[in-house]
Amino acid sequence: MQDNSAQKTVLLIGASRGLGFAMVEEYLKRGWRVIATGREGSTEKLRQLSAGTQGALEVEAVDITIPDQVAALHGRLMDRRLDVLFVNAGVKNDDLETIADISTEEFVRVMVTNSLSPMRLIEAFQDLVQPAGTIGVMSSGQGSLTNNTNGNYEVYRASKAALNMLMRSFAARHRDDARTLLLMAPGWVRTDMGGPDARLSIAESIPNLLSTMEAYEGRSGLHYLDYLGRVVPW
Ligand SMILES: NC(=O)c1ccc[n+]([C@@H]2O[C@H](COP(=O)([O-])OP(=O)(O)OC[C@H]3O[C@@H](n4cnc5c(N)ncnc54)[C@H](OP(=O)(O)O)[C@@H]3O)[C@@H](O)[C@H]2O)c1
């Protein structure tokens, strides 16, 4: 019988496709036990992948914007201990839509999905993360105030900047906590969100992003890093 006692566990939220799905594949390759979530109706690809993993990949469903679903998932996983909790889920609005023309409804959708909901997930699940574990969230280089010199994608940028700020407040509230807190910027990557003209392939981003996360294991406090481990200015 295989001894799995040293096997680490990651919970990946928003992993049905794109960067999240690639993170699942990469963690499995590295020998981790993975609990990955899609939204109800978008877990099929994860379930197909799970079939060949002898139980290393468990698939769950949650929409991070629905608090009842977040609470129910927590209930199902409350006996588990996580080495890494990572919230990848995110959305964007139309690239050309500025703050001048976005509807209130669309603004709320982007902000609630990208800023409020990842933090709610982290607040709800942080009790499952080991004392020396990692809590991470997919930010973006677009969330940097310093680097915003061209203004493009302004609502999406604002949602990731708000996420960064909320993580800083979380870090301040937990300043005596030994766990590592990460805001990750994957680069501009060819996915449904990044589009076909993006600079990087998934293969150029995600293995490096995971290696960066591993390199920061045990380094407590909050770090805003890109996929190559470079510090992103706030
Ligand atoms: N691609 C890039 O260039 C880039 C650059 C910087 C940062 N990012 C960030 O990286 C993350 C992943 O991006 P991606 O390019 O892989 O995007 P994607 O291909 O559009 O995938 C987005 C993922 O988020 C999930 N999601 C969206 N809303 C959700 C919700 N309410 N609850 C649960 N899951 C939800 C989607 O699930 P469904 O399949 O159910 O819709 C999907 O798994 C996002 O946070 C994005 O902002 C991407």
mmCIF file of N, CA, C and O in Angstrom, residues 130-212:
data_model
loop_
_atom_site.group_PDB
_atom_site.id
_atom_site.type_symbol
_atom_site.label_atom_id
_atom_site.label_comp_id
_atom_site.label_asym_id
_atom_site.label_seq_id
_atom_site.Cartn_x
_atom_site.Cartn_y
_atom_site.Cartn_z
ATOM 1 N N GLN A 130 -3.038 24.643 7.122
ATOM 2 C CA GLN A 130 -2.021 24.302 8.124
ATOM 3 C C GLN A 130 -1.312 25.562 8.642
ATOM 4 O O GLN A 130 -1.167 26.533 7.899
ATOM 5 N N PRO A 131 -0.800 25.498 9.886
ATOM 6 C CA PRO A 131 -0.127 26.667 10.472
ATOM 7 C C PRO A 131 1.046 27.197 9.637
ATOM 8 O O PRO A 131 1.353 28.380 9.671
ATOM 9 N N ALA A 132 1.702 26.302 8.874
ATOM 10 C CA ALA A 132 2.809 26.776 8.030
ATOM 11 C C ALA A 132 2.419 26.749 6.552
ATOM 12 O O ALA A 132 3.275 26.762 5.667
ATOM 13 N N GLY A 133 1.116 26.727 6.278
ATOM 14 C CA GLY A 133 0.641 26.607 4.897
ATOM 15 C C GLY A 133 0.617 27.937 4.151
ATOM 16 O O GLY A 133 1.096 28.964 4.644
ATOM 17 N N THR A 134 0.036 27.871 2.955
ATOM 18 C CA THR A 134 -0.011 29.038 2.063
ATOM 19 C C THR A 134 -1.455 29.349 1.683
ATOM 20 O O THR A 134 -2.222 28.434 1.351
ATOM 21 N N ILE A 135 -1.791 30.634 1.726
ATOM 22 C CA ILE A 135 -3.097 31.094 1.232
ATOM 23 C C ILE A 135 -2.815 32.046 0.074
ATOM 24 O O ILE A 135 -2.160 33.082 0.254
ATOM 25 N N GLY A 136 -3.273 31.661 -1.115
ATOM 26 C CA GLY A 136 -2.968 32.475 -2.294
ATOM 27 C C GLY A 136 -4.206 32.820 -3.080
ATOM 28 O O GLY A 136 -5.252 32.170 -2.965
ATOM 29 N N VAL A 137 -4.072 33.843 -3.888
ATOM 30 C CA VAL A 137 -5.181 34.259 -4.744
ATOM 31 C C VAL A 137 -4.603 34.779 -6.055
ATOM 32 O O VAL A 137 -3.494 35.331 -6.075
ATOM 33 N N MET A 138 -5.324 34.529 -7.159
ATOM 34 C CA MET A 138 -4.842 35.002 -8.455
ATOM 35 C C MET A 138 -5.203 36.471 -8.593
ATOM 36 O O MET A 138 -6.362 36.838 -8.743
ATOM 37 N N SER A 139 -4.169 37.296 -8.495
ATOM 38 C CA SER A 139 -4.335 38.715 -8.767
ATOM 39 C C SER A 139 -3.987 38.918 -10.234
ATOM 40 O O SER A 139 -4.294 38.083 -11.090
ATOM 41 N N SER A 140 -3.292 39.999 -10.524
ATOM 42 C CA SER A 140 -2.876 40.294 -11.894
ATOM 43 C C SER A 140 -1.891 41.444 -11.814
ATOM 44 O O SER A 140 -1.981 42.275 -10.891
ATOM 45 N N GLY A 141 -0.999 41.503 -12.783
ATOM 46 C CA GLY A 141 -0.141 42.687 -12.880
ATOM 47 C C GLY A 141 -0.979 43.941 -13.077
ATOM 48 O O GLY A 141 -0.573 45.051 -12.711
ATOM 49 N N GLN A 142 -2.197 43.734 -13.619
ATOM 50 C CA GLN A 142 -3.102 44.880 -13.854
ATOM 51 C C GLN A 142 -3.582 45.490 -12.535
ATOM 52 O O GLN A 142 -4.145 46.574 -12.537
ATOM 53 N N GLY A 143 -3.394 44.770 -11.437
ATOM 54 C CA GLY A 143 -3.823 45.294 -10.143
ATOM 55 C C GLY A 143 -2.824 46.269 -9.535
ATOM 56 O O GLY A 143 -3.100 46.872 -8.496
ATOM 57 N N SER A 144 -1.674 46.431 -10.161
ATOM 58 C CA SER A 144 -0.652 47.347 -9.627
ATOM 59 C C SER A 144 -1.017 48.801 -9.936
ATOM 60 O O SER A 144 -1.194 49.175 -11.107
ATOM 61 N N LEU A 145 -1.092 49.621 -8.901
ATOM 62 C CA LEU A 145 -1.340 51.063 -9.116
ATOM 63 C C LEU A 145 -0.117 51.686 -9.784
ATOM 64 O O LEU A 145 -0.228 52.488 -10.715
ATOM 65 N N THR A 146 1.072 51.292 -9.300
ATOM 66 C CA THR A 146 2.326 51.861 -9.805
ATOM 67 C C THR A 146 2.470 51.641 -11.308
ATOM 68 O O THR A 146 2.886 52.542 -12.038
ATOM 69 N N ASN A 147 2.131 50.425 -11.755
ATOM 70 C CA ASN A 147 2.361 50.084 -13.159
ATOM 71 C C ASN A 147 1.239 50.548 -14.090
ATOM 72 O O ASN A 147 1.307 50.320 -15.290
ATOM 73 N N ASN A 148 0.206 51.178 -13.538
ATOM 74 C CA ASN A 148 -0.896 51.613 -14.406
ATOM 75 C C ASN A 148 -0.571 52.948 -15.050
ATOM 76 O O ASN A 148 -0.937 54.015 -14.557
ATOM 77 N N THR A 149 0.120 52.858 -16.193
ATOM 78 C CA THR A 149 0.464 54.089 -16.898
ATOM 79 C C THR A 149 -0.398 54.277 -18.144
ATOM 80 O O THR A 149 -0.487 55.375 -18.669
ATOM 81 N N ASN A 150 -1.045 53.199 -18.623
ATOM 82 C CA ASN A 150 -1.849 53.378 -19.842
ATOM 83 C C ASN A 150 -3.360 53.314 -19.605
ATOM 84 O O ASN A 150 -4.135 53.590 -20.514
ATOM 85 N N GLY A 151 -3.781 52.927 -18.392
ATOM 86 C CA GLY A 151 -5.204 52.990 -18.045
ATOM 87 C C GLY A 151 -6.098 51.908 -18.617
ATOM 88 O O GLY A 151 -7.260 51.808 -18.243
ATOM 89 N N ASN A 152 -5.555 51.078 -19.526
ATOM 90 C CA ASN A 152 -6.414 50.064 -20.167
ATOM 91 C C ASN A 152 -7.076 49.133 -19.151
ATOM 92 O O ASN A 152 -6.569 48.929 -18.071
ATOM 93 N N TYR A 153 -8.177 48.532 -19.558
ATOM 94 C CA TYR A 153 -8.890 47.530 -18.738
ATOM 95 C C TYR A 153 -9.215 48.081 -17.348
ATOM 96 O O TYR A 153 -8.995 47.430 -16.329
ATOM 97 N N GLU A 154 -9.727 49.300 -17.290
ATOM 98 C CA GLU A 154 -9.724 50.006 -16.003
ATOM 99 C C GLU A 154 -10.614 49.387 -14.932
ATOM 100 O O GLU A 154 -10.260 49.431 -13.752
ATOM 101 N N VAL A 155 -11.740 48.809 -15.314
ATOM 102 C CA VAL A 155 -12.612 48.223 -14.283
ATOM 103 C C VAL A 155 -11.989 46.919 -13.748
ATOM 104 O O VAL A 155 -11.945 46.686 -12.541
ATOM 105 N N TYR A 156 -11.496 46.101 -14.667
ATOM 106 C CA TYR A 156 -10.803 44.870 -14.256
ATOM 107 C C TYR A 156 -9.615 45.211 -13.352
ATOM 108 O O TYR A 156 -9.422 44.595 -12.299
ATOM 109 N N ARG A 157 -8.820 46.200 -13.763
ATOM 110 C CA ARG A 157 -7.689 46.649 -12.939
ATOM 111 C C ARG A 157 -8.146 47.030 -11.530
ATOM 112 O O ARG A 157 -7.507 46.679 -10.540
ATOM 113 N N ALA A 158 -9.235 47.797 -11.485
ATOM 114 C CA ALA A 158 -9.740 48.264 -10.184
ATOM 115 C C ALA A 158 -10.138 47.080 -9.314
ATOM 116 O O ALA A 158 -9.917 47.083 -8.093
ATOM 117 N N SER A 159 -10.714 46.043 -9.945
ATOM 118 C CA SER A 159 -11.155 44.884 -9.153
ATOM 119 C C SER A 159 -9.958 44.141 -8.570
ATOM 120 O O SER A 159 -10.017 43.642 -7.438
ATOM 121 N N LYS A 160 -8.855 44.059 -9.319
ATOM 122 C CA LYS A 160 -7.669 43.360 -8.809
ATOM 123 C C LYS A 160 -6.917 44.249 -7.804
ATOM 124 O O LYS A 160 -6.320 43.739 -6.852
ATOM 125 N N ALA A 161 -6.935 45.558 -8.011
ATOM 126 C CA ALA A 161 -6.325 46.468 -7.030
ATOM 127 C C ALA A 161 -7.090 46.387 -5.707
ATOM 128 O O ALA A 161 -6.485 46.391 -4.614
ATOM 129 N N ALA A 162 -8.419 46.293 -5.796
ATOM 130 C CA ALA A 162 -9.232 46.152 -4.574
ATOM 131 C C ALA A 162 -8.924 44.824 -3.891
ATOM 132 O O ALA A 162 -8.798 44.754 -2.657
ATOM 133 N N LEU A 163 -8.768 43.769 -4.675
ATOM 134 C CA LEU A 163 -8.396 42.460 -4.119
ATOM 135 C C LEU A 163 -7.054 42.570 -3.378
ATOM 136 O O LEU A 163 -6.908 42.072 -2.253
ATOM 137 N N ASN A 164 -6.088 43.224 -4.020
ATOM 138 C CA ASN A 164 -4.774 43.392 -3.376
ATOM 139 C C ASN A 164 -4.916 44.127 -2.049
ATOM 140 O O ASN A 164 -4.305 43.754 -1.034
ATOM 141 N N MET A 165 -5.701 45.192 -2.053
ATOM 142 C CA MET A 165 -5.877 45.989 -0.830
ATOM 143 C C MET A 165 -6.537 45.160 0.269
ATOM 144 O O MET A 165 -6.133 45.222 1.441
ATOM 145 N N LEU A 166 -7.529 44.373 -0.114
ATOM 146 C CA LEU A 166 -8.213 43.537 0.882
ATOM 147 C C LEU A 166 -7.272 42.474 1.442
ATOM 148 O O LEU A 166 -7.329 42.146 2.635
ATOM 149 N N MET A 167 -6.391 41.937 0.588
ATOM 150 C CA MET A 167 -5.406 40.966 1.093
ATOM 151 C C MET A 167 -4.417 41.643 2.039
ATOM 152 O O MET A 167 -3.960 41.038 3.016
ATOM 153 N N ARG A 168 -4.082 42.893 1.770
ATOM 154 C CA ARG A 168 -3.180 43.617 2.688
ATOM 155 C C ARG A 168 -3.850 43.800 4.039
ATOM 156 O O ARG A 168 -3.211 43.685 5.080
ATOM 157 N N SER A 169 -5.135 44.091 4.020
ATOM 158 C CA SER A 169 -5.852 44.237 5.292
ATOM 159 C C SER A 169 -5.936 42.896 6.018
ATOM 160 O O SER A 169 -5.757 42.821 7.236
ATOM 161 N N PHE A 170 -6.187 41.831 5.260
ATOM 162 C CA PHE A 170 -6.216 40.483 5.841
ATOM 163 C C PHE A 170 -4.854 40.182 6.488
ATOM 164 O O PHE A 170 -4.783 39.695 7.626
ATOM 165 N N ALA A 171 -3.779 40.497 5.761
ATOM 166 C CA ALA A 171 -2.422 40.237 6.276
ATOM 167 C C ALA A 171 -2.179 41.031 7.556
ATOM 168 O O ALA A 171 -1.595 40.523 8.522
ATOM 169 N N ALA A 172 -2.647 42.272 7.581
ATOM 170 C CA ALA A 172 -2.449 43.112 8.772
ATOM 171 C C ALA A 172 -3.224 42.546 9.965
ATOM 172 O O ALA A 172 -2.720 42.534 11.095
ATOM 173 N N ARG A 173 -4.425 42.056 9.703
ATOM 174 C CA ARG A 173 -5.237 41.464 10.778
ATOM 175 C C ARG A 173 -4.640 40.168 11.303
ATOM 176 O O ARG A 173 -4.926 39.734 12.401
ATOM 177 N N HIS A 174 -3.817 39.521 10.453
ATOM 178 C CA HIS A 174 -3.228 38.226 10.826
ATOM 179 C C HIS A 174 -1.713 38.351 10.893
ATOM 180 O O HIS A 174 -0.996 37.433 10.511
ATOM 181 N N ARG A 175 -1.233 39.478 11.393
ATOM 182 C CA ARG A 175 0.209 39.720 11.293
ATOM 183 C C ARG A 175 1.050 38.744 12.109
ATOM 184 O O ARG A 175 2.219 38.557 11.809
ATOM 185 N N ASP A 176 0.462 38.076 13.115
ATOM 186 C CA ASP A 176 1.235 37.112 13.899
ATOM 187 C C ASP A 176 1.150 35.693 13.318
ATOM 188 O O ASP A 176 1.706 34.749 13.875
ATOM 189 N N ASP A 177 0.450 35.570 12.216
ATOM 190 C CA ASP A 177 0.234 34.277 11.563
ATOM 191 C C ASP A 177 1.494 33.881 10.793
ATOM 192 O O ASP A 177 2.078 34.703 10.091
ATOM 193 N N ALA A 178 1.902 32.600 10.937
ATOM 194 C CA ALA A 178 3.125 32.146 10.248
ATOM 195 C C ALA A 178 2.871 31.778 8.792
ATOM 196 O O ALA A 178 3.793 31.479 8.043
ATOM 197 N N ARG A 179 1.617 31.796 8.367
ATOM 198 C CA ARG A 179 1.333 31.317 7.019
ATOM 199 C C ARG A 179 1.768 32.322 5.944
ATOM 200 O O ARG A 179 1.862 33.520 6.184
ATOM 201 N N THR A 180 2.033 31.782 4.783
ATOM 202 C CA THR A 180 2.444 32.592 3.640
ATOM 203 C C THR A 180 1.203 33.078 2.902
ATOM 204 O O THR A 180 0.304 32.288 2.622
ATOM 205 N N LEU A 181 1.165 34.364 2.584
ATOM 206 C CA LEU A 181 0.036 34.938 1.835
ATOM 207 C C LEU A 181 0.558 35.420 0.484
ATOM 208 O O LEU A 181 1.541 36.165 0.432
ATOM 209 N N LEU A 182 -0.095 34.996 -0.578
ATOM 210 C CA LEU A 182 0.409 35.309 -1.919
ATOM 211 C C LEU A 182 -0.655 35.934 -2.809
ATOM 212 O O LEU A 182 -1.786 35.437 -2.886
ATOM 213 N N LEU A 183 -0.273 37.011 -3.472
ATOM 214 C CA LEU A 183 -1.054 37.574 -4.576
ATOM 215 C C LEU A 183 -0.236 37.293 -5.828
ATOM 216 O O LEU A 183 0.887 37.802 -5.963
ATOM 217 N N MET A 184 -0.759 36.453 -6.727
ATOM 218 C CA MET A 184 0.043 36.026 -7.872
ATOM 219 C C MET A 184 -0.402 36.723 -9.165
ATOM 220 O O MET A 184 -1.594 36.867 -9.437
ATOM 221 N N ALA A 185 0.588 37.107 -9.962
ATOM 222 C CA ALA A 185 0.336 37.699 -11.284
ATOM 223 C C ALA A 185 0.881 36.719 -12.326
ATOM 224 O O ALA A 185 2.096 36.529 -12.413
ATOM 225 N N PRO A 186 -0.003 36.074 -13.101
ATOM 226 C CA PRO A 186 0.458 34.996 -13.994
ATOM 227 C C PRO A 186 1.086 35.471 -15.299
ATOM 228 O O PRO A 186 1.569 34.661 -16.081
ATOM 229 N N GLY A 187 1.093 36.782 -15.540
ATOM 230 C CA GLY A 187 1.467 37.295 -16.868
ATOM 231 C C GLY A 187 0.236 37.294 -17.765
ATOM 232 O O GLY A 187 -0.836 36.825 -17.370
ATOM 233 N N TRP A 188 0.397 37.833 -18.968
ATOM 234 C CA TRP A 188 -0.723 37.850 -19.921
ATOM 235 C C TRP A 188 -0.692 36.535 -20.694
ATOM 236 O O TRP A 188 0.239 36.276 -21.470
ATOM 237 N N VAL A 189 -1.704 35.683 -20.459
ATOM 238 C CA VAL A 189 -1.655 34.295 -20.918
ATOM 239 C C VAL A 189 -2.833 33.974 -21.846
ATOM 240 O O VAL A 189 -3.962 34.420 -21.602
ATOM 241 N N ARG A 190 -2.558 33.151 -22.855
ATOM 242 C CA ARG A 190 -3.584 32.760 -23.831
ATOM 243 C C ARG A 190 -4.578 31.765 -23.213
ATOM 244 O O ARG A 190 -4.305 30.564 -23.115
ATOM 245 N N THR A 191 -5.705 32.314 -22.745
ATOM 246 C CA THR A 191 -6.833 31.539 -22.202
ATOM 247 C C THR A 191 -8.088 32.197 -22.767
ATOM 248 O O THR A 191 -8.000 33.174 -23.517
ATOM 249 N N ASP A 192 -9.273 31.700 -22.351
ATOM 250 C CA ASP A 192 -10.515 32.379 -22.764
ATOM 251 C C ASP A 192 -10.447 33.850 -22.358
ATOM 252 O O ASP A 192 -10.845 34.741 -23.115
ATOM 253 N N MET A 193 -9.940 34.106 -21.141
ATOM 254 C CA MET A 193 -9.876 35.491 -20.680
ATOM 255 C C MET A 193 -8.759 36.273 -21.358
ATOM 256 O O MET A 193 -8.948 37.399 -21.801
ATOM 257 N N GLY A 194 -7.569 35.687 -21.435
ATOM 258 C CA GLY A 194 -6.403 36.396 -21.987
ATOM 259 C C GLY A 194 -6.513 36.621 -23.482
ATOM 260 O O GLY A 194 -5.945 37.585 -24.009
ATOM 261 N N GLY A 195 -7.243 35.731 -24.190
ATOM 262 C CA GLY A 195 -7.418 35.880 -25.633
ATOM 263 C C GLY A 195 -6.228 35.318 -26.402
ATOM 264 O O GLY A 195 -5.179 35.014 -25.827
ATOM 265 N N PRO A 196 -6.386 35.196 -27.745
ATOM 266 C CA PRO A 196 -5.371 34.540 -28.569
ATOM 267 C C PRO A 196 -4.100 35.360 -28.768
ATOM 268 O O PRO A 196 -3.074 34.816 -29.172
ATOM 269 N N ASP A 197 -4.158 36.667 -28.501
ATOM 270 C CA ASP A 197 -2.982 37.511 -28.754
ATOM 271 C C ASP A 197 -2.081 37.663 -27.532
ATOM 272 O O ASP A 197 -1.086 38.387 -27.579
ATOM 273 N N ALA A 198 -2.445 36.993 -26.446
ATOM 274 C CA ALA A 198 -1.657 37.157 -25.212
ATOM 275 C C ALA A 198 -0.215 36.696 -25.435
ATOM 276 O O ALA A 198 0.062 35.850 -26.282
ATOM 277 N N ARG A 199 0.693 37.241 -24.640
ATOM 278 C CA ARG A 199 2.135 37.046 -24.831
ATOM 279 C C ARG A 199 2.575 35.622 -24.493
ATOM 280 O O ARG A 199 3.474 35.069 -25.106
ATOM 281 N N LEU A 200 1.946 35.012 -23.470
ATOM 282 C CA LEU A 200 2.446 33.738 -22.939
ATOM 283 C C LEU A 200 1.489 32.586 -23.219
ATOM 284 O O LEU A 200 0.267 32.764 -23.219
ATOM 285 N N SER A 201 2.059 31.398 -23.401
ATOM 286 C CA SER A 201 1.244 30.177 -23.378
ATOM 287 C C SER A 201 1.037 29.785 -21.915
ATOM 288 O O SER A 201 1.792 30.222 -21.034
ATOM 289 N N ILE A 202 0.045 28.929 -21.679
ATOM 290 C CA ILE A 202 -0.186 28.430 -20.321
ATOM 291 C C ILE A 202 1.075 27.721 -19.814
ATOM 292 O O ILE A 202 1.465 27.869 -18.651
ATOM 293 N N ALA A 203 1.738 26.989 -20.718
ATOM 294 C CA ALA A 203 2.939 26.227 -20.326
ATOM 295 C C ALA A 203 4.095 27.143 -19.925
ATOM 296 O O ALA A 203 4.979 26.742 -19.161
ATOM 297 N N GLU A 204 4.102 28.370 -20.444
ATOM 298 C CA GLU A 204 5.171 29.312 -20.051
ATOM 299 C C GLU A 204 4.870 29.965 -18.703
ATOM 300 O O GLU A 204 5.771 30.430 -18.021
ATOM 301 N N SER A 205 3.590 29.999 -18.331
ATOM 302 C CA SER A 205 3.213 30.677 -17.087
ATOM 303 C C SER A 205 3.099 29.729 -15.892
ATOM 304 O O SER A 205 3.743 29.930 -14.862
ATOM 305 N N ILE A 206 2.246 28.713 -16.018
ATOM 306 C CA ILE A 206 1.792 27.983 -14.818
ATOM 307 C C ILE A 206 2.876 27.147 -14.105
ATOM 308 O O ILE A 206 2.989 27.231 -12.881
ATOM 309 N N PRO A 207 3.711 26.396 -14.811
ATOM 310 C CA PRO A 207 4.765 25.683 -14.067
ATOM 311 C C PRO A 207 5.680 26.662 -13.309
ATOM 312 O O PRO A 207 6.061 26.406 -12.161
ATOM 313 N N ASN A 208 5.984 27.793 -13.931
ATOM 314 C CA ASN A 208 6.805 28.804 -13.245
ATOM 315 C C ASN A 208 6.068 29.401 -12.053
ATOM 316 O O ASN A 208 6.654 29.649 -10.997
ATOM 317 N N LEU A 209 4.772 29.639 -12.242
ATOM 318 C CA LEU A 209 3.978 30.212 -11.147
ATOM 319 C C LEU A 209 3.972 29.265 -9.938
ATOM 320 O O LEU A 209 4.151 29.689 -8.796
ATOM 321 N N LEU A 210 3.817 27.968 -10.198
ATOM 322 C CA LEU A 210 3.828 27.000 -9.094
ATOM 323 C C LEU A 210 5.208 26.928 -8.431
ATOM 324 O O LEU A 210 5.302 26.822 -7.204
ATOM 325 N N SER A 211 6.251 26.993 -9.249
ATOM 326 C CA SER A 211 7.607 26.950 -8.669
ATOM 327 C C SER A 211 7.836 28.178 -7.795
ATOM 328 O O SER A 211 8.466 28.093 -6.736
ATOM 329 N N THR A 212 7.316 29.318 -8.229
ATOM 330 C CA THR A 212 7.429 30.539 -7.411
ATOM 331 C C THR A 212 6.681 30.353 -6.098
ATOM 332 O O THR A 212 7.195 30.683 -5.022
#
